[in-house]
XYZ file of C-alpha atoms in Angstrom:
89
model
C -7.913 -3.813 -10.380
C -9.456 -0.775 -11.988
C -12.551 -1.194 -14.138
C -12.796 0.618 -17.459
C -15.947 1.678 -19.292
C -14.685 0.481 -22.701
C -11.708 -1.327 -24.175
C -10.393 2.010 -25.436
C -10.623 3.443 -21.904
C -8.648 0.451 -20.623
C -5.943 1.024 -23.246
C -5.746 4.658 -22.164
C -5.334 3.603 -18.500
C -2.504 1.272 -19.542
C -0.822 4.057 -21.509
C -1.113 6.458 -18.579
C 0.181 3.917 -16.045
C 3.070 2.709 -18.172
C 2.985 -0.827 -19.492
C 5.577 -2.108 -17.005
C 3.202 -1.412 -14.098
C 0.350 -3.545 -15.499
C 0.367 -7.195 -14.447
C -2.726 -8.281 -16.401
C -5.492 -6.537 -18.297
C -8.606 -8.246 -19.612
C -10.987 -7.094 -22.342
C -14.230 -8.605 -23.640
C -14.224 -9.902 -27.208
C -16.180 -7.423 -29.336
C -18.603 -10.031 -30.699
C -18.706 -12.818 -28.108
C -18.014 -10.966 -24.853
C -15.467 -13.607 -23.844
C -12.830 -12.038 -21.602
C -9.238 -12.373 -22.795
C -5.842 -10.825 -22.125
C -5.606 -7.386 -23.755
C -2.027 -7.995 -24.874
C -2.925 -11.299 -26.536
C -6.049 -10.000 -28.287
C -6.332 -9.199 -31.979
C -7.143 -5.483 -32.273
C -9.024 -3.460 -34.858
C -9.380 0.308 -34.972
C -12.594 1.958 -36.128
C -11.597 5.533 -37.028
C -15.256 6.560 -37.406
C -16.290 5.465 -33.918
C -16.540 7.730 -30.889
C -13.189 8.365 -29.220
C -13.869 5.928 -26.367
C -14.971 3.147 -28.722
C -12.302 3.184 -31.450
C -10.336 0.090 -30.441
C -12.000 -3.316 -30.701
C -10.485 -6.514 -29.232
C -11.053 -10.050 -30.501
C -9.937 -13.384 -29.067
C -9.190 -14.813 -32.534
C -7.970 -13.578 -35.898
C -11.003 -15.260 -37.484
C -13.343 -13.204 -35.315
C -11.537 -9.994 -36.239
C -11.597 -10.940 -39.932
C -15.341 -11.639 -39.848
C -16.012 -8.328 -38.118
C -13.793 -6.503 -40.580
C -15.635 -8.036 -43.530
C -18.842 -6.470 -42.214
C -17.115 -3.216 -41.180
C -14.605 -2.428 -43.945
C -13.516 0.920 -42.460
C -11.867 -0.853 -39.527
C -8.181 -1.653 -39.773
C -5.836 -3.998 -37.920
C -3.662 -2.444 -35.239
C -1.106 -3.995 -32.909
C -1.669 -3.957 -29.167
C 1.302 -1.608 -28.705
C -0.078 0.816 -31.302
C -3.559 0.613 -29.782
C -2.134 1.552 -26.390
C -0.074 4.382 -27.890
C -2.980 5.736 -29.973
C -5.686 5.335 -27.321
C -5.097 8.761 -25.842
C -4.622 10.542 -29.173
C -7.067 13.326 -29.832
């Protein structure tokens, strides 16, 4: 396995490697720290965050909704879109 500094960095590694080559990728829930499968996580994008911190994973929709209520500039994004956008400048 290859460690990643942030969830966004992990998404970028997945994009660079090609999704078919990744067997499993884990990310920590943004609020609880609980590790969960990246592909099964609920993702939010914070367009105002630093490039390496834009994508935020959550283990539940409720957790993402609560975070979004407190951070209204975030928006939902699918895992596939998060991977695709992770390397965008």
